[in-house]
Short mmCIF file of C-alpha atoms and ligand atoms in Angstrom, two decimals:
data_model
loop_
_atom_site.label_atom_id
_atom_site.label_comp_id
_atom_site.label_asym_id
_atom_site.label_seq_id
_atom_site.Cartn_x
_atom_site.Cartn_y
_atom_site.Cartn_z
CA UNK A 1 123.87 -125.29 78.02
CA UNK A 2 127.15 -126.79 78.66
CA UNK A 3 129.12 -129.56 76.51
CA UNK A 4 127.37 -132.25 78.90
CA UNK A 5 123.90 -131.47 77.76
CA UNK A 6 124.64 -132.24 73.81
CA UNK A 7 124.64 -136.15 74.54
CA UNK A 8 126.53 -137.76 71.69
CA UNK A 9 123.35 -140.02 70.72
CA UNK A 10 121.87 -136.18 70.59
CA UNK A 11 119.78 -134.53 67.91
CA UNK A 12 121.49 -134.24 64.90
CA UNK A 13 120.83 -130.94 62.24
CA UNK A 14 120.19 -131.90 59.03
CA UNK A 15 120.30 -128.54 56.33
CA UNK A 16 119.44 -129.53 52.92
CA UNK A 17 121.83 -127.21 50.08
CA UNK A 18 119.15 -126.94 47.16
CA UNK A 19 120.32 -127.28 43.98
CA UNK A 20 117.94 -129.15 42.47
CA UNK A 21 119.44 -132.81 41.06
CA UNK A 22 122.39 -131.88 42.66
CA UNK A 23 121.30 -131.13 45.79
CA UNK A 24 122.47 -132.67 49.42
CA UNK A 25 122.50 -132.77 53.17
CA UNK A 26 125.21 -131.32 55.46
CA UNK A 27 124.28 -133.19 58.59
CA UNK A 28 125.58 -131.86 61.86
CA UNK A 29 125.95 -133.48 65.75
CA UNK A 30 127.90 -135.65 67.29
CA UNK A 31 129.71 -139.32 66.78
CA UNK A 32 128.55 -138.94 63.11
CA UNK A 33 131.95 -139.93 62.03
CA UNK A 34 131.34 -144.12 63.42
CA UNK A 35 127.50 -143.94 62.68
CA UNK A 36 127.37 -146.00 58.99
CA UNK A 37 123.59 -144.14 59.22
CA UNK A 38 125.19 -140.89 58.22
CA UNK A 39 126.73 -142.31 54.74
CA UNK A 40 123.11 -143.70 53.86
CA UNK A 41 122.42 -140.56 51.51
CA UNK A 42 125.68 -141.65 49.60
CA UNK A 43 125.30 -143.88 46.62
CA UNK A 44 126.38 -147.50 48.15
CA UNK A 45 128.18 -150.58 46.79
CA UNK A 46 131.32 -148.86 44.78
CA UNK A 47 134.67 -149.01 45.68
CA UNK A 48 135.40 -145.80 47.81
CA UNK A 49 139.09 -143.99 48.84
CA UNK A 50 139.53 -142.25 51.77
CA UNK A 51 141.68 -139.07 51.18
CA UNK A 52 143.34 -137.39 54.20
CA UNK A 53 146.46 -136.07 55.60
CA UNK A 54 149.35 -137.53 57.79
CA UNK A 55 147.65 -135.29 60.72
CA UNK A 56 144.07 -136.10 60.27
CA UNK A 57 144.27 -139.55 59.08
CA UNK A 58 146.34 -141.57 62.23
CA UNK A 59 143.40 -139.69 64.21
CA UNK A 60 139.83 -140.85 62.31
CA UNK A 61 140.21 -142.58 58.95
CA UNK A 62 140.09 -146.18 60.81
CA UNK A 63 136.92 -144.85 62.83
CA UNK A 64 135.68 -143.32 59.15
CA UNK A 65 136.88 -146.85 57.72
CA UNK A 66 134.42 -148.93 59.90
CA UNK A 67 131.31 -146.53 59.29
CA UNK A 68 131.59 -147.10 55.64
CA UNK A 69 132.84 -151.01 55.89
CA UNK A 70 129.13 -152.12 54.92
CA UNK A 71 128.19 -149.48 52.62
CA UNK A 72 131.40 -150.00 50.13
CA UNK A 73 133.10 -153.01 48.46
CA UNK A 74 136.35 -151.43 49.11
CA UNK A 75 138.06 -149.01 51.22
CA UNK A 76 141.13 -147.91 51.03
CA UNK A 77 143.09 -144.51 52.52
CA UNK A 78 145.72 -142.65 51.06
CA UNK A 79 147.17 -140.40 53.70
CA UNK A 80 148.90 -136.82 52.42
CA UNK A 81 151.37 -134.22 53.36
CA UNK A 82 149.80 -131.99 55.74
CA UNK A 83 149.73 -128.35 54.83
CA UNK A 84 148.76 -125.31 52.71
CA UNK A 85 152.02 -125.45 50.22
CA UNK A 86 150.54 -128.78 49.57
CA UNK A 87 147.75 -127.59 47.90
CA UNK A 88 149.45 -128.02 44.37
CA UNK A 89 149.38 -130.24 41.42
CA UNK A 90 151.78 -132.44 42.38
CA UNK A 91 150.07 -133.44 45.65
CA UNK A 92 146.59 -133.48 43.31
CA UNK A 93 148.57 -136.02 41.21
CA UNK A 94 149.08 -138.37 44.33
CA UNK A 95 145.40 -138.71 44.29
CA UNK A 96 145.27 -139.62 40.94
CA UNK A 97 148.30 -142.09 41.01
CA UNK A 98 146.55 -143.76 43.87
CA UNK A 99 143.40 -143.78 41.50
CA UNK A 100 144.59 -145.37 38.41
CA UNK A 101 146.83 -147.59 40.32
CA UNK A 102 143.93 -148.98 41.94
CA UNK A 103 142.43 -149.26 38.53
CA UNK A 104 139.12 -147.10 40.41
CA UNK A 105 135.90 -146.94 38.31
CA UNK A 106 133.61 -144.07 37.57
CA UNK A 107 131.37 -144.89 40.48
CA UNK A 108 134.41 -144.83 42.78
CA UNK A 109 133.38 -142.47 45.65
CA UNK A 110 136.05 -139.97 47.17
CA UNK A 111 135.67 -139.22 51.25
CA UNK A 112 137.84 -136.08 51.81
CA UNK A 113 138.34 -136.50 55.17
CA UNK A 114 140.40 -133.32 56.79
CA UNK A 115 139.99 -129.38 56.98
CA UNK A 116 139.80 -127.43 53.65
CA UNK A 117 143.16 -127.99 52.27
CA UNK A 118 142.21 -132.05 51.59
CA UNK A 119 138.30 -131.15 51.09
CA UNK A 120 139.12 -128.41 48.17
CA UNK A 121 141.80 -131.26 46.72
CA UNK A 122 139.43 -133.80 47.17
CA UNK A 123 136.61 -132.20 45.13
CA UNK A 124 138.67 -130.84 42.56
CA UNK A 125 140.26 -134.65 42.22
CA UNK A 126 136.44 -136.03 42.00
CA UNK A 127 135.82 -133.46 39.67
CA UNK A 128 138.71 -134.20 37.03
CA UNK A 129 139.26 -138.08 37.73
CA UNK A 130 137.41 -139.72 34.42
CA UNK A 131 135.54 -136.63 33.78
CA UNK A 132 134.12 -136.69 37.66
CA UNK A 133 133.43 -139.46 40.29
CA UNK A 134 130.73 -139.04 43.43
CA UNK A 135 132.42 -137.38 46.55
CA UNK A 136 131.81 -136.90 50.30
CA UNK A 137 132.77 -133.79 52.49
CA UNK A 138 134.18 -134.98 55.98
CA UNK A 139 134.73 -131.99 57.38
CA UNK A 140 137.19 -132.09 60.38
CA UNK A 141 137.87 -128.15 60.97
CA UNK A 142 135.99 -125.90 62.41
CA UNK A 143 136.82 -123.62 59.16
CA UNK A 144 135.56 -126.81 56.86
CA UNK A 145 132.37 -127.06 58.57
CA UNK A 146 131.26 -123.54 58.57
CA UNK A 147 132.87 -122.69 54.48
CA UNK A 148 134.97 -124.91 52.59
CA UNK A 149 132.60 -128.22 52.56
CA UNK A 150 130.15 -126.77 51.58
CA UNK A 151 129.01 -125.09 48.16
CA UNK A 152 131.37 -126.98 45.91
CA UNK A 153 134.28 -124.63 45.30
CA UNK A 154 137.55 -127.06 44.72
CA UNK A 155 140.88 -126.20 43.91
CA UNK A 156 144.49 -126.06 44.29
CA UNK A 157 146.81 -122.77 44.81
CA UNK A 158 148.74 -121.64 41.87
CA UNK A 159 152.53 -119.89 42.99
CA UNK A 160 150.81 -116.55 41.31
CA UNK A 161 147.21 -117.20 43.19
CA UNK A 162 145.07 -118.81 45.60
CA UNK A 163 142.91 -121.35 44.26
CA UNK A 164 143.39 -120.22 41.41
CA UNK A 165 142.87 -123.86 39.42
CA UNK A 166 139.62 -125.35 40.17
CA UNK A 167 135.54 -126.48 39.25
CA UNK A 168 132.55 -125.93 40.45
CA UNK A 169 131.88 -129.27 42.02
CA UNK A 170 128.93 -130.56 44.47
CA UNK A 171 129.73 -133.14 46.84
CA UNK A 172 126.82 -136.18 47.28
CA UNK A 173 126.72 -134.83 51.55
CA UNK A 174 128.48 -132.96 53.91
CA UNK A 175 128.75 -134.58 57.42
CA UNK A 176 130.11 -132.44 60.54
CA UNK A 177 131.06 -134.43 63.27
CA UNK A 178 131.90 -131.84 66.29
CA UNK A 179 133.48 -134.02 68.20
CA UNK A 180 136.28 -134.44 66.23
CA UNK A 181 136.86 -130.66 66.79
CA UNK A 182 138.04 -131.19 70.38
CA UNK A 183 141.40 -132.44 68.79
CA UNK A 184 141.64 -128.86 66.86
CA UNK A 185 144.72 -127.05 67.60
CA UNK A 186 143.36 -123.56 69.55
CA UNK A 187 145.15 -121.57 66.51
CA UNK A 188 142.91 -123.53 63.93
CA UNK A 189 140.00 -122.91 66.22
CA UNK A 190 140.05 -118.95 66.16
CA UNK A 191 141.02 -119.27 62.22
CA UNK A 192 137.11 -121.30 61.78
CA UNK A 193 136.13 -118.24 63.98
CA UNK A 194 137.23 -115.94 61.10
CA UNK A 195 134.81 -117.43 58.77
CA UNK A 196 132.00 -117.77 61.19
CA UNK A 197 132.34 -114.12 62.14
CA UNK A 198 131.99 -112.97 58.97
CA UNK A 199 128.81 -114.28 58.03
CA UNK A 200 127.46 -111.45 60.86
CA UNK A 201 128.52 -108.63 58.58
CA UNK A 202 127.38 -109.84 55.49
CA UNK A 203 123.71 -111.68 56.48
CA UNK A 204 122.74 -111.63 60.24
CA UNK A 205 123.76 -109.08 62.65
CA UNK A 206 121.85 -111.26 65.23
CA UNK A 207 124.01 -113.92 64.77
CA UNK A 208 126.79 -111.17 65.50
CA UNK A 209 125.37 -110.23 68.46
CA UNK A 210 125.16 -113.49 68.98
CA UNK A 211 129.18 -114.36 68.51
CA UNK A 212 129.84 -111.41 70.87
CA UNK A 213 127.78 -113.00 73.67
CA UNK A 214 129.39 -116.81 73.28
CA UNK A 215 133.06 -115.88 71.85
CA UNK A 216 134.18 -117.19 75.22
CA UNK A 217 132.13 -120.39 75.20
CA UNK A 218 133.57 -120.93 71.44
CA UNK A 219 136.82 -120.82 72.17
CA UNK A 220 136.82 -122.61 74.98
CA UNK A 221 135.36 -125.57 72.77
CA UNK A 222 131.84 -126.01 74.32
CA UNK A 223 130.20 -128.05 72.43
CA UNK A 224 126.79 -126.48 72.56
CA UNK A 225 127.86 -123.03 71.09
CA UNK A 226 130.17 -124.66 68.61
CA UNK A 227 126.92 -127.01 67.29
CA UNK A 228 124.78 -123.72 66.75
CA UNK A 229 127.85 -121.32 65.33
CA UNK A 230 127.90 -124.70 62.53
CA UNK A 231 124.84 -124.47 62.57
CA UNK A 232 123.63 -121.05 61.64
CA UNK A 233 126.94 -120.39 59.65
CA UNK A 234 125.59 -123.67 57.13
CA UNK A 235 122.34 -121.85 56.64
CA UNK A 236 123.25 -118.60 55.80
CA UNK A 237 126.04 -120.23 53.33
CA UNK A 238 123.30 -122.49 52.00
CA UNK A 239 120.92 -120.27 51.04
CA UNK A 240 123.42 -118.17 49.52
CA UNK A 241 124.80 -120.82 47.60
CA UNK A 242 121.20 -122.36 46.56
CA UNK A 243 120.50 -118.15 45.04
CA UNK A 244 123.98 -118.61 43.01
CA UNK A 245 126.05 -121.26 42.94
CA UNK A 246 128.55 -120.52 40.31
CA UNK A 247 129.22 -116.95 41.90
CA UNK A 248 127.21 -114.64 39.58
CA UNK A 249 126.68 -112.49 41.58
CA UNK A 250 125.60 -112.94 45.02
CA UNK A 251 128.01 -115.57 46.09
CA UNK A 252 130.78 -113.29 45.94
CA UNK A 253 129.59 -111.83 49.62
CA UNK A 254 131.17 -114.70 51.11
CA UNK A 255 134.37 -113.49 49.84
CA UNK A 256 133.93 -110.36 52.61
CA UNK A 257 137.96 -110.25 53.85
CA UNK A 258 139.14 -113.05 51.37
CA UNK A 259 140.39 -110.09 48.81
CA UNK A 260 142.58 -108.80 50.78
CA UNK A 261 143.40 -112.10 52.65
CA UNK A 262 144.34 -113.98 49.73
CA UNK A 263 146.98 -111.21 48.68
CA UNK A 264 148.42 -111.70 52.16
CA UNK A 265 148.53 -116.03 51.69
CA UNK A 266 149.87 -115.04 48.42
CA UNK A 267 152.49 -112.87 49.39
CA UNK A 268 154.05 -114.14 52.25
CA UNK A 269 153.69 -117.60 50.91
CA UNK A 270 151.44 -120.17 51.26
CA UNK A 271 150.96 -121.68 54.42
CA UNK A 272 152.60 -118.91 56.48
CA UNK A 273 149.53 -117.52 57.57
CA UNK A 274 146.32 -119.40 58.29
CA UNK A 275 143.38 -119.11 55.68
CA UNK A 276 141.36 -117.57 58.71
CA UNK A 277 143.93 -115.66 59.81
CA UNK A 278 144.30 -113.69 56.77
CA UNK A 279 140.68 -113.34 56.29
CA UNK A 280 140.63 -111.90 59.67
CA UNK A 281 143.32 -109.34 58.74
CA UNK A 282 141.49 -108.64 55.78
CA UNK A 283 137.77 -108.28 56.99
CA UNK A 284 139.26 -105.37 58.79
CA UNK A 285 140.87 -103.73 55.94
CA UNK A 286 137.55 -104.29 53.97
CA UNK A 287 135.43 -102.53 56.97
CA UNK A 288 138.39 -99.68 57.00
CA UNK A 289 137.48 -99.33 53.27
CA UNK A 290 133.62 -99.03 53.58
CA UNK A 291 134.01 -96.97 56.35
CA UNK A 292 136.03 -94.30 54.01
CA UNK A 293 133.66 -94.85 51.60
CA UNK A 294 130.79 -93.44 54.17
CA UNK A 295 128.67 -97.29 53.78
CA UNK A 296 129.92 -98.10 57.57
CA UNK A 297 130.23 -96.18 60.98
CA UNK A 298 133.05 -96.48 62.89
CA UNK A 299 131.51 -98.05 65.41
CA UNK A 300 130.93 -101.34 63.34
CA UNK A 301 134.46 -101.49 62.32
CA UNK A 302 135.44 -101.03 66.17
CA UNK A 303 133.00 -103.71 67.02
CA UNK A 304 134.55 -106.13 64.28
CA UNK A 305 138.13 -105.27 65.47
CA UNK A 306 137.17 -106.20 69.03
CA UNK A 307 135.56 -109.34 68.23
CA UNK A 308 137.91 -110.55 65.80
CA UNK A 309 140.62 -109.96 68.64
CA UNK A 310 138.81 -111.78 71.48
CA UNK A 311 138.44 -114.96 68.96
CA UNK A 312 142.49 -114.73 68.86
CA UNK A 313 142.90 -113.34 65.36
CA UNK A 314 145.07 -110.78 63.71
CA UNK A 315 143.27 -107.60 63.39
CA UNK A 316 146.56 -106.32 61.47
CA UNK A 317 148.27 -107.19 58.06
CA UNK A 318 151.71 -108.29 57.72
CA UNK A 319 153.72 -106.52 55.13
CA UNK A 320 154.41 -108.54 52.42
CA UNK A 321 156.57 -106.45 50.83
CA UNK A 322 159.02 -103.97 52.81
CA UNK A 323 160.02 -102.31 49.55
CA UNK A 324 156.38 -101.30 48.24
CA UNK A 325 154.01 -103.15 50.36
CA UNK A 326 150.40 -101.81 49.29
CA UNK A 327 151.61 -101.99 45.63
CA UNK A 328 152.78 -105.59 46.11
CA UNK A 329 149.24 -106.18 48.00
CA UNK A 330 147.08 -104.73 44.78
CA UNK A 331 149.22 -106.90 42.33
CA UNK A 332 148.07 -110.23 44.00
CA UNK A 333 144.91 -108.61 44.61
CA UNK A 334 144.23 -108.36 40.29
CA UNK A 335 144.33 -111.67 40.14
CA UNK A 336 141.36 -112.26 42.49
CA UNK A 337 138.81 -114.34 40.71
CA UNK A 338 136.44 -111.29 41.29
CA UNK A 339 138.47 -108.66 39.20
CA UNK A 340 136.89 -107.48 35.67
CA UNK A 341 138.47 -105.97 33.07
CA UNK A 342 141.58 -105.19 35.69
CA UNK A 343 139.30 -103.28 37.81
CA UNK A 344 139.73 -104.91 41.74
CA UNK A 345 136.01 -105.52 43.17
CA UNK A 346 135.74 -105.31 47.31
CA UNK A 347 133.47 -107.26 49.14
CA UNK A 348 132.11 -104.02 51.13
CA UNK A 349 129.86 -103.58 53.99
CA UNK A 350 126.93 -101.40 54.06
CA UNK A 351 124.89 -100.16 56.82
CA UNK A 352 121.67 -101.71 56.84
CA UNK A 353 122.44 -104.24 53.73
CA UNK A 354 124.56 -106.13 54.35
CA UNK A 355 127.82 -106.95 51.63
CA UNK A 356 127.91 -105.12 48.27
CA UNK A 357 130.69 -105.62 45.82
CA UNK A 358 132.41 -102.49 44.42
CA UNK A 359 135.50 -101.47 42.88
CA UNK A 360 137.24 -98.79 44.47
CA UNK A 361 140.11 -96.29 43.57
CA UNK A 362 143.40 -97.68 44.09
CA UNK A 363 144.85 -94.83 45.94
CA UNK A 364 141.88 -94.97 48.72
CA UNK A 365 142.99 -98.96 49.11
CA UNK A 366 146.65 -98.26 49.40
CA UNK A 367 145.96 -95.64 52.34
CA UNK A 368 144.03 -98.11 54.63
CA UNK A 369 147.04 -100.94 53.81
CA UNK A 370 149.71 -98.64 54.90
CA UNK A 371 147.00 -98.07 58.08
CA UNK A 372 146.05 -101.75 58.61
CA UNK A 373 149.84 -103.37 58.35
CA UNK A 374 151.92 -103.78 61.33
CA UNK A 375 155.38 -102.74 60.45
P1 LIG B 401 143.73 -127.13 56.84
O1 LIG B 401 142.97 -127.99 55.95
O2 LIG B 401 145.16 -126.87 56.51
O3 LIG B 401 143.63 -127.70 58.32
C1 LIG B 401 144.28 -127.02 59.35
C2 LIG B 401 145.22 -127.90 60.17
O4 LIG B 401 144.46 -128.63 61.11
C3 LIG B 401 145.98 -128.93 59.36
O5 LIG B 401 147.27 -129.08 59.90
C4 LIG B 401 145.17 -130.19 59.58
O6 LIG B 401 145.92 -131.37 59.41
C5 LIG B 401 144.75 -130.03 61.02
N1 LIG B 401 143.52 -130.69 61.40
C6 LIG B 401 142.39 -130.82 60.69
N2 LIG B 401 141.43 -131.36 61.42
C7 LIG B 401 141.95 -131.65 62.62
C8 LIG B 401 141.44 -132.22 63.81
N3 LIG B 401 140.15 -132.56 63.92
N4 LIG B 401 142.27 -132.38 64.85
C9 LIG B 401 143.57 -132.00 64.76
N5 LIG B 401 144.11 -131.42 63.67
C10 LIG B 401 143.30 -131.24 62.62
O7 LIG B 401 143.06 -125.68 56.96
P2 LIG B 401 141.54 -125.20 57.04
O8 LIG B 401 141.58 -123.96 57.82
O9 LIG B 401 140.63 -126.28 57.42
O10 LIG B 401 141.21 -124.87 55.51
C11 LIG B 401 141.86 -123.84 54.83
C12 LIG B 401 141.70 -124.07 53.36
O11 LIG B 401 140.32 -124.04 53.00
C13 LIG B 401 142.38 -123.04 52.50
O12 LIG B 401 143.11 -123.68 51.49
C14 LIG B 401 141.23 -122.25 51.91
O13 LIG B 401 141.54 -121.72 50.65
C15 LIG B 401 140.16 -123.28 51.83
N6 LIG B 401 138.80 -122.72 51.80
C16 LIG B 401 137.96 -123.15 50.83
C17 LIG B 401 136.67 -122.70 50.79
C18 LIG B 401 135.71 -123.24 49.77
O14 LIG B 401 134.61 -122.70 49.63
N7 LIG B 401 136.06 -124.29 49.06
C19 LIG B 401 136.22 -121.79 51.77
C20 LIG B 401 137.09 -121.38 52.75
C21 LIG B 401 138.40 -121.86 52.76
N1 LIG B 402 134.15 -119.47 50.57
C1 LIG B 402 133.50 -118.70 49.57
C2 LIG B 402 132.51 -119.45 48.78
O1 LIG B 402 132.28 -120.61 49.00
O2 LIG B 402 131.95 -118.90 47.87
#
């Protein structure tokens, strides 16, 4: 199948995330963007602000502006810094300035149109502006259409932690356009690759072997592959999330890599290293660790490595720290929103189940990040 043969009046997925009243679509195909029919689940007639960035915005919020022209009284845009240091407070705050200035009601509806920086803003705004107003996921990464839109995790980055501040907070739908990927910088194409890759480990191993066979065809932006590699990666996080949406238990899988990844954002400063990137970094160090633990053969972790590589990602850390790097990397890593009692819990991968979450001695971590960091 070839780019061609997904005409862009073509089928479009629709995968429902059950959560009973708060359940919603993530719809998935092409021109969904300028198609008003996509925004028919969303509650119509309030006022509604489009939140996006001063990359994303010149690009689609006029196209996203005429789609929702009949199904809103209002629409405005408010267009913000682009970036991962601008995941803060005081970019959260423009949202609310633009808000309250606008004197917006409780049915005002929020459109987070970007990749996950503005989407995890976005929500967490809906969530806190007058105790929580309806929002919509536009999702215009590949990383936001395969994670971040969907599941309801918002939040900002604290200087001591990633996304650290945040709620539990379910948009009213998710709607992946892929043709707005075509304008995705190649870098922020193999960083969405991260995340798809490592639903493989944790629930399908088809869909690995999958990855492996199209890898080329993803990266090279055919449409086709990129619509099923949404696709699939939406189920698997749906069902997850429908099992346990406020991370119990079983929703912590998802976090396979992001352990070690977020001490690496962390460290070397936000925005210096791509979400994906770091996950990709740290999915490695993760399969290093079950694989000294006896749960994984070498041969998945060489598998990993190689695919990881041919989707253009960083199969090494960076250190962080020159003075004591693995020490600096299990200080950030205590303050990972899965740590109990002090006690650091890995998202671990074991042969023939899949992800199990463990904690694991400190000095067995430290060996694989002094093995895993390019110096
Ligand atoms: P991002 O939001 O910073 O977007 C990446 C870059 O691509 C930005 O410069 C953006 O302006 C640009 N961009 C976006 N769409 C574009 C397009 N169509 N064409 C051209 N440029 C475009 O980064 P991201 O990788 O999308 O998201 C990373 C963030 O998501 C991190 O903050 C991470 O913590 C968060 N995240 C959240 C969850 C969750 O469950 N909530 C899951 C995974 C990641
Ligand atoms: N990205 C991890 C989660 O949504 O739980």
């Amino acid at each position: 199948m070839t780019a061609e043969t997904l005409a862009e009046d073509g089928p479009v997925t629709r995968i429902e995330i059950a959560l009973g009243a708060r359940s919603y679509p993530i719809l998935i195909g092409r021109a969904l963007l300028a198609d008003p029919g996509s925004f028919s689940h969303v509650s119509a007639g309030s006022d509604a602000l489009i939140v996006s960035n001063t990359t994303v915005g010149p690009l689609y919020a006029e196209r996203l502006e005429r789609a929702l022209a009949g199904h809103h009284r209002h629409v405005a845009r408010l267009l913000l810094p682009d970036g991962e240091q601008y995941k803060t407070w005081a970019t959260l705050n423009l949202i609310f300035d633009a808000l309250l200035r606008r004197a917006a009601d409780r049915k005002t509806t929020l459109y987070a149109l970007g990749g996950g920086v503005i989407g995890d803003m976005t929500g967490f705004a809906a969530a806190c502006y007058m105790r929580g107003v309806p929002f919509v996921q536009v999702p215009t990464t590949l990383l936001a259409q395969v994670d971040s839109s969907v599941g309801g995790k918002t939040a900002i980055n604290h200087p001591l932690g990633k996304n650290m501040i945040g709620a539990f907070y379910q948009p009213q739908a998710v709607v992946c356009d892929l043709d707005v990927l075509k304008t995705l910088p190649a870098r922020e194409l193999s960083a969405g690759l991260a995340e798809v890759i490592k639903y493989g480990p944790i629930a399908d191993m088809a869909f690995f072997d999958w990855l492996e066979q199209h890898m080329n065809a993803l990266r090279a932006g055919d449409l086709p592959a990129l619509a099923h590699a949404v696709k699939r990666s939406c189920e698997i996080k749906a069902d997850v999330v429908a099992q346990d949406e406020r991370e119990a238990g079983l929703r912590a899988i998802l976090n396979f890599g992001h352990t070690f990844g977020h001490a690496i954002e962390a460290g070397l400063g936000f925005g210096a290293w791509l979400h994906g990137e770091a996950v990709a970094a740290g999915m490695v160090m993760a399969a290093h660790v079950s694989q000294e633990l006896g749960l994984a053969d070498r041969a998945f972790v060489q598998r990993l490595v190689a695919l990881l590589e041919r989707a253009g990602l960083p199969t090494h850390g960076p250190v962080i720290d020159p003075a004591d790097n693995a020490g600096s990397y299990l200080e950030h890593m205590r303050v990972d929103k899965k740590a109990q009692a002090g006690e650091i819990r890995y998202v671990l991968i074991e042969r023939g189940h899949g992800a199990v979450v463990r904690a694991v001695p400190d000095a067995l971590v430290r060996e694989v990040i002094d093995r895993c960091c390019a110096t």
